[in-house]
mmCIF file of C-alpha atoms and ligand atoms in Angstrom:
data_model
loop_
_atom_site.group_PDB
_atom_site.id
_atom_site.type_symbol
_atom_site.label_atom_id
_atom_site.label_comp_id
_atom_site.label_asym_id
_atom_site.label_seq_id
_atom_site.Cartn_x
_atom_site.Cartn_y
_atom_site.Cartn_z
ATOM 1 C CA UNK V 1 26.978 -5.564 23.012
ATOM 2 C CA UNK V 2 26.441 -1.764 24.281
ATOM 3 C CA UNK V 3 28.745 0.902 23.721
ATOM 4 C CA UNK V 4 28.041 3.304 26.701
ATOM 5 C CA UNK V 5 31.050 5.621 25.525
ATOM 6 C CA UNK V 6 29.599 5.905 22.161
ATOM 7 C CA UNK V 7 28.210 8.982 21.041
ATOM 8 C CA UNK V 8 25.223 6.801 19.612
ATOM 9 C CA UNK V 9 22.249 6.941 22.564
ATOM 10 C CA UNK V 10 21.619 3.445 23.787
ATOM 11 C CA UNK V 11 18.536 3.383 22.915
ATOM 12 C CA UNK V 12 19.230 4.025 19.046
ATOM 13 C CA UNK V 13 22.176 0.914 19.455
ATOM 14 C CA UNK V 14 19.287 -1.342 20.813
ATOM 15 C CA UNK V 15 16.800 0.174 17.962
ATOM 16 C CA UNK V 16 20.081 -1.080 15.255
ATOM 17 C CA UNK V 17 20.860 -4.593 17.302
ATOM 18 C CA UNK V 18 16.996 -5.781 16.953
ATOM 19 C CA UNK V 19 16.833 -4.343 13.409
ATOM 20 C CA UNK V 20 19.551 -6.660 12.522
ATOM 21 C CA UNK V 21 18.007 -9.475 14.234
ATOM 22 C CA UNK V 22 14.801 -8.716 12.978
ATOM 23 C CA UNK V 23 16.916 -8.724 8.729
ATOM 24 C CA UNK V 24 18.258 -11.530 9.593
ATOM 25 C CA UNK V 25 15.335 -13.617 10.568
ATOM 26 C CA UNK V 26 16.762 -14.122 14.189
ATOM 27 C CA UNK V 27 12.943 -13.512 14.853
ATOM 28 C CA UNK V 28 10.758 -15.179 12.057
ATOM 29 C CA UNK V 29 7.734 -12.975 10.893
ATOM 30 C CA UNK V 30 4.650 -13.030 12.899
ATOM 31 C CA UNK V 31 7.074 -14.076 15.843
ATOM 32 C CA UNK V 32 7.108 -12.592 19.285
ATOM 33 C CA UNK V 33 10.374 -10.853 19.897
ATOM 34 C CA UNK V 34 11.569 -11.755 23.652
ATOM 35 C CA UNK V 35 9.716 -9.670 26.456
ATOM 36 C CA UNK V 36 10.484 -5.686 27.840
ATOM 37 C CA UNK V 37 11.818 -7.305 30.566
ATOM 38 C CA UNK V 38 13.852 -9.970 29.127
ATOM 39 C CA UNK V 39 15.762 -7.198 26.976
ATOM 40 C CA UNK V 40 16.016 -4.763 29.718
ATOM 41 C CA UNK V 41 18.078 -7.706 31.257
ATOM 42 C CA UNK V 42 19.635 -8.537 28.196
ATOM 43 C CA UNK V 43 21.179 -5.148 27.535
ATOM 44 C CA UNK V 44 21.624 -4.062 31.061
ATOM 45 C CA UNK V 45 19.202 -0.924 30.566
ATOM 46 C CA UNK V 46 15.942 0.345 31.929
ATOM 47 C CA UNK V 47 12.906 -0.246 31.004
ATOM 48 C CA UNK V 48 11.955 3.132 29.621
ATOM 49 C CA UNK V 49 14.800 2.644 26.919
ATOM 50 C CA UNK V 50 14.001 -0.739 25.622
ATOM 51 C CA UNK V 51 10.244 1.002 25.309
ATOM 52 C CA UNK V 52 12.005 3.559 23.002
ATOM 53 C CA UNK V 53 14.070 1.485 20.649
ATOM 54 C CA UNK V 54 10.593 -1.072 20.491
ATOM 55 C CA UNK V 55 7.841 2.059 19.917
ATOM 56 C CA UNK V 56 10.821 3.568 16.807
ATOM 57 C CA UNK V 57 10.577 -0.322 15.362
ATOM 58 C CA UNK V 58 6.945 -0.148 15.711
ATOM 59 C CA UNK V 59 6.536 3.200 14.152
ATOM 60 C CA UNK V 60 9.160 2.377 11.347
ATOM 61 C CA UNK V 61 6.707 -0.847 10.917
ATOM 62 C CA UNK V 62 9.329 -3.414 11.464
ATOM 63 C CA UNK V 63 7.488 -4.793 14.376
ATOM 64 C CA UNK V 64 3.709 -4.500 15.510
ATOM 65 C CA UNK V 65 1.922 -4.499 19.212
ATOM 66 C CA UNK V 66 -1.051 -6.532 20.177
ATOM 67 C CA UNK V 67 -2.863 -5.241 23.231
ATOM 68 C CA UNK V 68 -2.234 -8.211 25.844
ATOM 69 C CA UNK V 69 -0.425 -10.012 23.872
ATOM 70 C CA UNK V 70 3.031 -8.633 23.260
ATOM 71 C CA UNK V 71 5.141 -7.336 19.982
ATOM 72 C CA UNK V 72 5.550 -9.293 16.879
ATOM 73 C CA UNK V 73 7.648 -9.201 13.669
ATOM 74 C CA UNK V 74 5.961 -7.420 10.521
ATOM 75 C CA UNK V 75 5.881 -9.014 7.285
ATOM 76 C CA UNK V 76 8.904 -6.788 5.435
ATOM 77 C CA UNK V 77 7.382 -3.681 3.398
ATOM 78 C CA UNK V 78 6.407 -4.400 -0.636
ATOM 79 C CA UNK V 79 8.860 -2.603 -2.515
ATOM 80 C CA UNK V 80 6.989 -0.662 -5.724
ATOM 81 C CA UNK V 81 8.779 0.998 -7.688
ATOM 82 C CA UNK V 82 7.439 4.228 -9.345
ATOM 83 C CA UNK V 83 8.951 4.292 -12.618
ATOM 84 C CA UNK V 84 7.058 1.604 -14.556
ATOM 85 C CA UNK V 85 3.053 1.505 -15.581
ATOM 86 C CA UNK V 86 2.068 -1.825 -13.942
ATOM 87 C CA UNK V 87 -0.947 -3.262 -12.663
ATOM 88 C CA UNK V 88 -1.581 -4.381 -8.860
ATOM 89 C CA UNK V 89 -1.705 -8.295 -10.921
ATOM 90 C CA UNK V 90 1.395 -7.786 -12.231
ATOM 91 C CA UNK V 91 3.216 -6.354 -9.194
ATOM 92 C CA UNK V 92 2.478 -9.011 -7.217
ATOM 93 C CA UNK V 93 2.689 -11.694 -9.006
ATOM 94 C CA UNK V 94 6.537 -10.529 -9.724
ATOM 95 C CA UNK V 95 7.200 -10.864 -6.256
ATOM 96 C CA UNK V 96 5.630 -14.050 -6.055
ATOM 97 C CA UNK V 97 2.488 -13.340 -4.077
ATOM 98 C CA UNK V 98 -0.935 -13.997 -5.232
ATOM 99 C CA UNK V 99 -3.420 -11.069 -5.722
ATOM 100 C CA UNK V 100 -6.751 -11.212 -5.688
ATOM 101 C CA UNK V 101 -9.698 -8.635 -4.997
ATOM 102 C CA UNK V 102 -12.630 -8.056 -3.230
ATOM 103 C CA UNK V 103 -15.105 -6.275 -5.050
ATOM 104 C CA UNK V 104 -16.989 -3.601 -2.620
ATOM 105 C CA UNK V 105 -18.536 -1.328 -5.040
ATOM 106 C CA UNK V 106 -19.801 -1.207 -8.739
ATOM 107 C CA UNK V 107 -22.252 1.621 -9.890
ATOM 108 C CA UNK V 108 -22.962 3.549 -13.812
ATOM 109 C CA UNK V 109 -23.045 7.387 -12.770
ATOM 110 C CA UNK V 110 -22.507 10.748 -13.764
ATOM 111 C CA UNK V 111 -19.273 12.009 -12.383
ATOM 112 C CA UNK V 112 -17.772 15.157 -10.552
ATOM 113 C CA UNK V 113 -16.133 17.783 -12.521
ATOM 114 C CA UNK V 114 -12.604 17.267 -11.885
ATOM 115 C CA UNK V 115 -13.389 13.596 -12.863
ATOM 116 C CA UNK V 116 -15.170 14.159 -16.086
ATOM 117 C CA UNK V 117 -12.213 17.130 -17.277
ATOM 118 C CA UNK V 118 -9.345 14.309 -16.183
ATOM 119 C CA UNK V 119 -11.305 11.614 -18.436
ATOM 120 C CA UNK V 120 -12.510 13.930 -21.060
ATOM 121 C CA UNK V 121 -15.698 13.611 -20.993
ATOM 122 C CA UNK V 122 -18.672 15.774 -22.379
ATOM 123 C CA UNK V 123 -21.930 16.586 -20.441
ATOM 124 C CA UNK V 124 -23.650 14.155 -18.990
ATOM 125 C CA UNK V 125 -21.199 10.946 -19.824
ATOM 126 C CA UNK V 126 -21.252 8.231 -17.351
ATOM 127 C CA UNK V 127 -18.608 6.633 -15.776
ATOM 128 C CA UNK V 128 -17.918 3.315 -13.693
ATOM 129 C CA UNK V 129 -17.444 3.810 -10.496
ATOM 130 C CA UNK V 130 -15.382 0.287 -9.162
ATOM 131 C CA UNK V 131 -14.585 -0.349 -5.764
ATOM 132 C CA UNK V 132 -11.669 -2.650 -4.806
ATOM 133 C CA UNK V 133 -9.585 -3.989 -1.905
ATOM 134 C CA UNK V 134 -6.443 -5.162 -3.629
ATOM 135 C CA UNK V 135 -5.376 -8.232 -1.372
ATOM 136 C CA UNK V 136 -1.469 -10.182 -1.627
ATOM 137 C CA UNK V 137 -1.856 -13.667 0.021
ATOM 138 C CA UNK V 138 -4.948 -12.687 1.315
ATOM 139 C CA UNK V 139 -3.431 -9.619 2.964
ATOM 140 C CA UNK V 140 -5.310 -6.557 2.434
ATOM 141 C CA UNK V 141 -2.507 -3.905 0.365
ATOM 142 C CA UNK V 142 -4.590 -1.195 -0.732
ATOM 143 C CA UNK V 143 -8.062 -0.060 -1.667
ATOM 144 C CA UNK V 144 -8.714 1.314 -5.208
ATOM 145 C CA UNK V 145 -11.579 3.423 -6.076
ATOM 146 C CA UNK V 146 -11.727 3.456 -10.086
ATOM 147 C CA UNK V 147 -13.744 5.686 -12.909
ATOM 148 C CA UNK V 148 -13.647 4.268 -15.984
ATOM 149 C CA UNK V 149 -15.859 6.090 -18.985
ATOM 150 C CA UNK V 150 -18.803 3.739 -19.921
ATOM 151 C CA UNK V 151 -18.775 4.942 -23.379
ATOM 152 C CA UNK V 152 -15.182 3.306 -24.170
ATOM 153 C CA UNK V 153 -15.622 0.112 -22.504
ATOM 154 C CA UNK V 154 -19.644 -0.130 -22.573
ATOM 155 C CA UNK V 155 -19.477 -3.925 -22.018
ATOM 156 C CA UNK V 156 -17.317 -3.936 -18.679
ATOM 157 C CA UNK V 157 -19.596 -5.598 -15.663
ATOM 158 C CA UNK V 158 -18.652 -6.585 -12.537
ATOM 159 C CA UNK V 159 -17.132 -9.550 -13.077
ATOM 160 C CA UNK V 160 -14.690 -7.722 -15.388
ATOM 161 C CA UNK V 161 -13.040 -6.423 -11.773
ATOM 162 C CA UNK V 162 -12.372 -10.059 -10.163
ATOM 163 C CA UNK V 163 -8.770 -10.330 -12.186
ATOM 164 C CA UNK V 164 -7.232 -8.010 -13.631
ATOM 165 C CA UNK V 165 -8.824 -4.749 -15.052
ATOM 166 C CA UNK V 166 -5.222 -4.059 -17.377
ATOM 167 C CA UNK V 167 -5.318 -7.730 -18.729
ATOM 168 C CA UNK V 168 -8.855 -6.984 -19.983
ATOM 169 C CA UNK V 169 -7.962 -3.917 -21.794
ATOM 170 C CA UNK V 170 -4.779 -5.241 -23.238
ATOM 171 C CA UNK V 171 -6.131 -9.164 -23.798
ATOM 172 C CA UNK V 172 -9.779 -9.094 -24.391
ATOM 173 C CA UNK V 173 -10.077 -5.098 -25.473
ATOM 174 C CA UNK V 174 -6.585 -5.538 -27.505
ATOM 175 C CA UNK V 175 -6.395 -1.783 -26.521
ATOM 176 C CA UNK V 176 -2.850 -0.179 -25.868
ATOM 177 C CA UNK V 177 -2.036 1.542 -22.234
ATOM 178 C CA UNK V 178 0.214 3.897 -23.104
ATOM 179 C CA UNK V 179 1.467 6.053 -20.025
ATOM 180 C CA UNK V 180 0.019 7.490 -16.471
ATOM 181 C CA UNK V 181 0.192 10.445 -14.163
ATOM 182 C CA UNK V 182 0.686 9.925 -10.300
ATOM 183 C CA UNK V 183 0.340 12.305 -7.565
ATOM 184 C CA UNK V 184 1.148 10.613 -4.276
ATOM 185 C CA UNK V 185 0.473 12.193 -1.137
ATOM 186 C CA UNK V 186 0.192 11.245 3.087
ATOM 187 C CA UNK V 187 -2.407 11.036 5.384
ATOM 188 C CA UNK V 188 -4.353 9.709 8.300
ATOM 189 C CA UNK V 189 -6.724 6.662 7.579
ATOM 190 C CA UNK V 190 -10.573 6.942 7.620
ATOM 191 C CA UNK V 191 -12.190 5.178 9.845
ATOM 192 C CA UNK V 192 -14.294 3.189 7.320
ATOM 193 C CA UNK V 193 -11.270 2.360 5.448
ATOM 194 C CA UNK V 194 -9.534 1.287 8.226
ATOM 195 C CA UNK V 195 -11.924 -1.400 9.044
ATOM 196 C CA UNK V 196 -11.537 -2.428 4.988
ATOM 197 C CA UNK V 197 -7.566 -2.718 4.950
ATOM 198 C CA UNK V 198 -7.899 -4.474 8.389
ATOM 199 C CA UNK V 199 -5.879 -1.378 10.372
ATOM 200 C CA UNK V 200 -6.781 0.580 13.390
ATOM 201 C CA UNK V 201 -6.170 4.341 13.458
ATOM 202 C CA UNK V 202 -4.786 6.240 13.534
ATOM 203 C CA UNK V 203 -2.145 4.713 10.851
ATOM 204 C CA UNK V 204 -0.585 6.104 8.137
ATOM 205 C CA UNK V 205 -1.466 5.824 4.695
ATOM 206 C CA UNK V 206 -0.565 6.632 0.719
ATOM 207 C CA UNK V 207 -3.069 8.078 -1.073
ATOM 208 C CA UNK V 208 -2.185 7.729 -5.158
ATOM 209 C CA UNK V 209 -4.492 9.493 -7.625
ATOM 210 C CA UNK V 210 -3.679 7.986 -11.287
ATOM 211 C CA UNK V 211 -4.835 8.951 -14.432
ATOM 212 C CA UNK V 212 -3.940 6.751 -17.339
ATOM 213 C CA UNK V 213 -3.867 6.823 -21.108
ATOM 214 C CA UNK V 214 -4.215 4.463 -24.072
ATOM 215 C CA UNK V 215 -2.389 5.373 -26.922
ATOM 216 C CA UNK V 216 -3.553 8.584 -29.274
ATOM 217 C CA UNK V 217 -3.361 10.000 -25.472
ATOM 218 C CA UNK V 218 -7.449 9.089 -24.919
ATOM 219 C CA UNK V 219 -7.276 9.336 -20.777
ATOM 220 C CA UNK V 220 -9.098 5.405 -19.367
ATOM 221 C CA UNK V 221 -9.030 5.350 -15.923
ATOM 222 C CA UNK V 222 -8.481 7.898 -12.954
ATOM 223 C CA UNK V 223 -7.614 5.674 -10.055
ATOM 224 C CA UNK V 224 -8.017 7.203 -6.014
ATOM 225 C CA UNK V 225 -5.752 4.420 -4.174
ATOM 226 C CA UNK V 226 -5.097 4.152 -0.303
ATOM 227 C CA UNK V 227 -2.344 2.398 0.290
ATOM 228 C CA UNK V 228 -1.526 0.715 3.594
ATOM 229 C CA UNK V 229 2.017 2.467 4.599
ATOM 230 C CA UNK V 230 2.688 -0.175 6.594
ATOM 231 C CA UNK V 231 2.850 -2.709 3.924
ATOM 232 C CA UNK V 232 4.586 0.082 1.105
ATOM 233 C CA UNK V 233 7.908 1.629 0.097
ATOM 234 C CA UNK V 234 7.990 2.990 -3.145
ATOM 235 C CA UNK V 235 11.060 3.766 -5.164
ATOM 236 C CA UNK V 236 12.539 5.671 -7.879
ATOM 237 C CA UNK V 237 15.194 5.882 -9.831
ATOM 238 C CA UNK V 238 16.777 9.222 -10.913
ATOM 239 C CA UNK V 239 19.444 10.920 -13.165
ATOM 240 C CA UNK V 240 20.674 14.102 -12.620
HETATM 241 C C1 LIG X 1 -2.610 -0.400 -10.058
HETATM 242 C C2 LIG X 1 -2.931 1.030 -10.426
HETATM 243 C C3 LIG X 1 -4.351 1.230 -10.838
HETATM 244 C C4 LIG X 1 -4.793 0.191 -11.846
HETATM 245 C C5 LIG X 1 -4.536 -1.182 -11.303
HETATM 246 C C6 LIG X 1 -4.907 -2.254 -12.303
HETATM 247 C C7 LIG X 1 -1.540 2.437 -8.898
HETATM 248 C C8 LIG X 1 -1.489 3.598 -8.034
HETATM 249 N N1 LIG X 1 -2.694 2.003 -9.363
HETATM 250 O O1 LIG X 1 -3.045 -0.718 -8.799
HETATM 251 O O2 LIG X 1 -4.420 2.498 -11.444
HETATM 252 O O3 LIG X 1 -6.166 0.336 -12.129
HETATM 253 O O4 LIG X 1 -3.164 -1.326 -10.993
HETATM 254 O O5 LIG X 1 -4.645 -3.482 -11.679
HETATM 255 O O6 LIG X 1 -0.520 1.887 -9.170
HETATM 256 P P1 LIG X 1 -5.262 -4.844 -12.188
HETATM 257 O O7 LIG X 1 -4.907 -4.979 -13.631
HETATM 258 O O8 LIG X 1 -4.629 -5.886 -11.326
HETATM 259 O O9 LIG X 1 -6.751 -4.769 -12.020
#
């Protein structure tokens, strides 16, 4: 099962063998896969290099530890693609999962600078500020923290933020989104977040900022995301 003469260290063939049996569903998700000291038998190896290939798996976030408990499978990573203007609804739903939302936040106020010049707005505008964890079969994804200017949507209340905020504008506002900006970075979880997407740091996370437009390029929504990197892989497509 090993190749010792390989060039490829043992621990990286383990890493590939488990990877494969992970793909294949050898190990269902949520399973345990088999002990430290069943695959140090299992492969012939020591311990300390079946805790390698298992802590890259972890840290790729094909598998996950519970103190006491042992190592389990992962649920596989959503795939979102960055080239389309979608909503959270509609991503999900295309994969077959069920959103839904917890609201956590819903205030009128006056925002920050760098808010009001993304959204346009003159002195003294208000904004909604909307609070969200975005949840796919019940799974917290991500946590979205909206502005939205009062004075375009002025009947919007909270119950507007249960579905889907797009299907509003589109359905009930028969407004057109047109196009978005995205800037993407990584980072470190906050604590309080951590507790709301149900991690424990330190983890990873993707922190979006989007700022969208209806058409006649009138700026709706700025839109600070934190998305759990465990549960994301975004993609592109490019031409050269
Ligand atoms: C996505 C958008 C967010 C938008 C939301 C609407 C990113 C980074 N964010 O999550 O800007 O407000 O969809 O979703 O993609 P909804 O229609 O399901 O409420």
């Amino acid at each position: 099962m090993l190749d010792k003469q390989s060039p490829i260290p043992i621990y990286i063939q383990i890493e590939e063998q488990l990877k494969q049996q992970i793909q294949q569903g050898d190990f269902p998700i949520g399973a345990a896969i088999p002990s430290e000291r069943e695959l140090t038998e299992r492969f012939g190896v020591s311990r300390m290099t079946v805790r390698q290939s298992i802590t890259n798996l972890v840290n790729d976030g094909l598998l996950y530890r519970e103190k006491g408990r042992g190592t389990f499978v992962a649920s596989p990573k959503v795939e979102q693609p960055l080239n389309g203007l979608t909503s959270f609804t509609e991503d999900m739903m295309s994969r077959g999962m069920v959103p839904s939302s917890k609201l956590i936040g819903f205030e009128i106020l006056e925002p920050e600078s760098d808010i009001a010049e993304d959204l346009q707005l003159a002195a003294g505008d208000k904004v909604y500020f909307v609070e969200r964890i975005r949840f796919a079969d019940d799974q917290p994804m991500a946590i979205e923290r909206t502005y939205l200017p009062v004075e375009r949507f002025p009947d919007l209340t909270e119950d507007s933020f249960q579905g889907s905020l797009y299907a509003i504008i589109e359905n009930n506002q028969q407004l057109k989104i047109s196009r978005a900006t995205q800037r993407m970075e990584a980072g470190l979880v906050k604590k309080e977040d951590a507790d709301l997407l149900q991690i424990k740091p330190p983890a990873a996370i993707l922190m979006i900022e989007r700022i969208s437009y209806l058409d006649g390029e009138l700026p709706f929504e700025v839109v600070r995301s934190t998305y759990r990197a465990d549960r994301y892989k975004f993609t592109t497509d490019i031409q050269r």
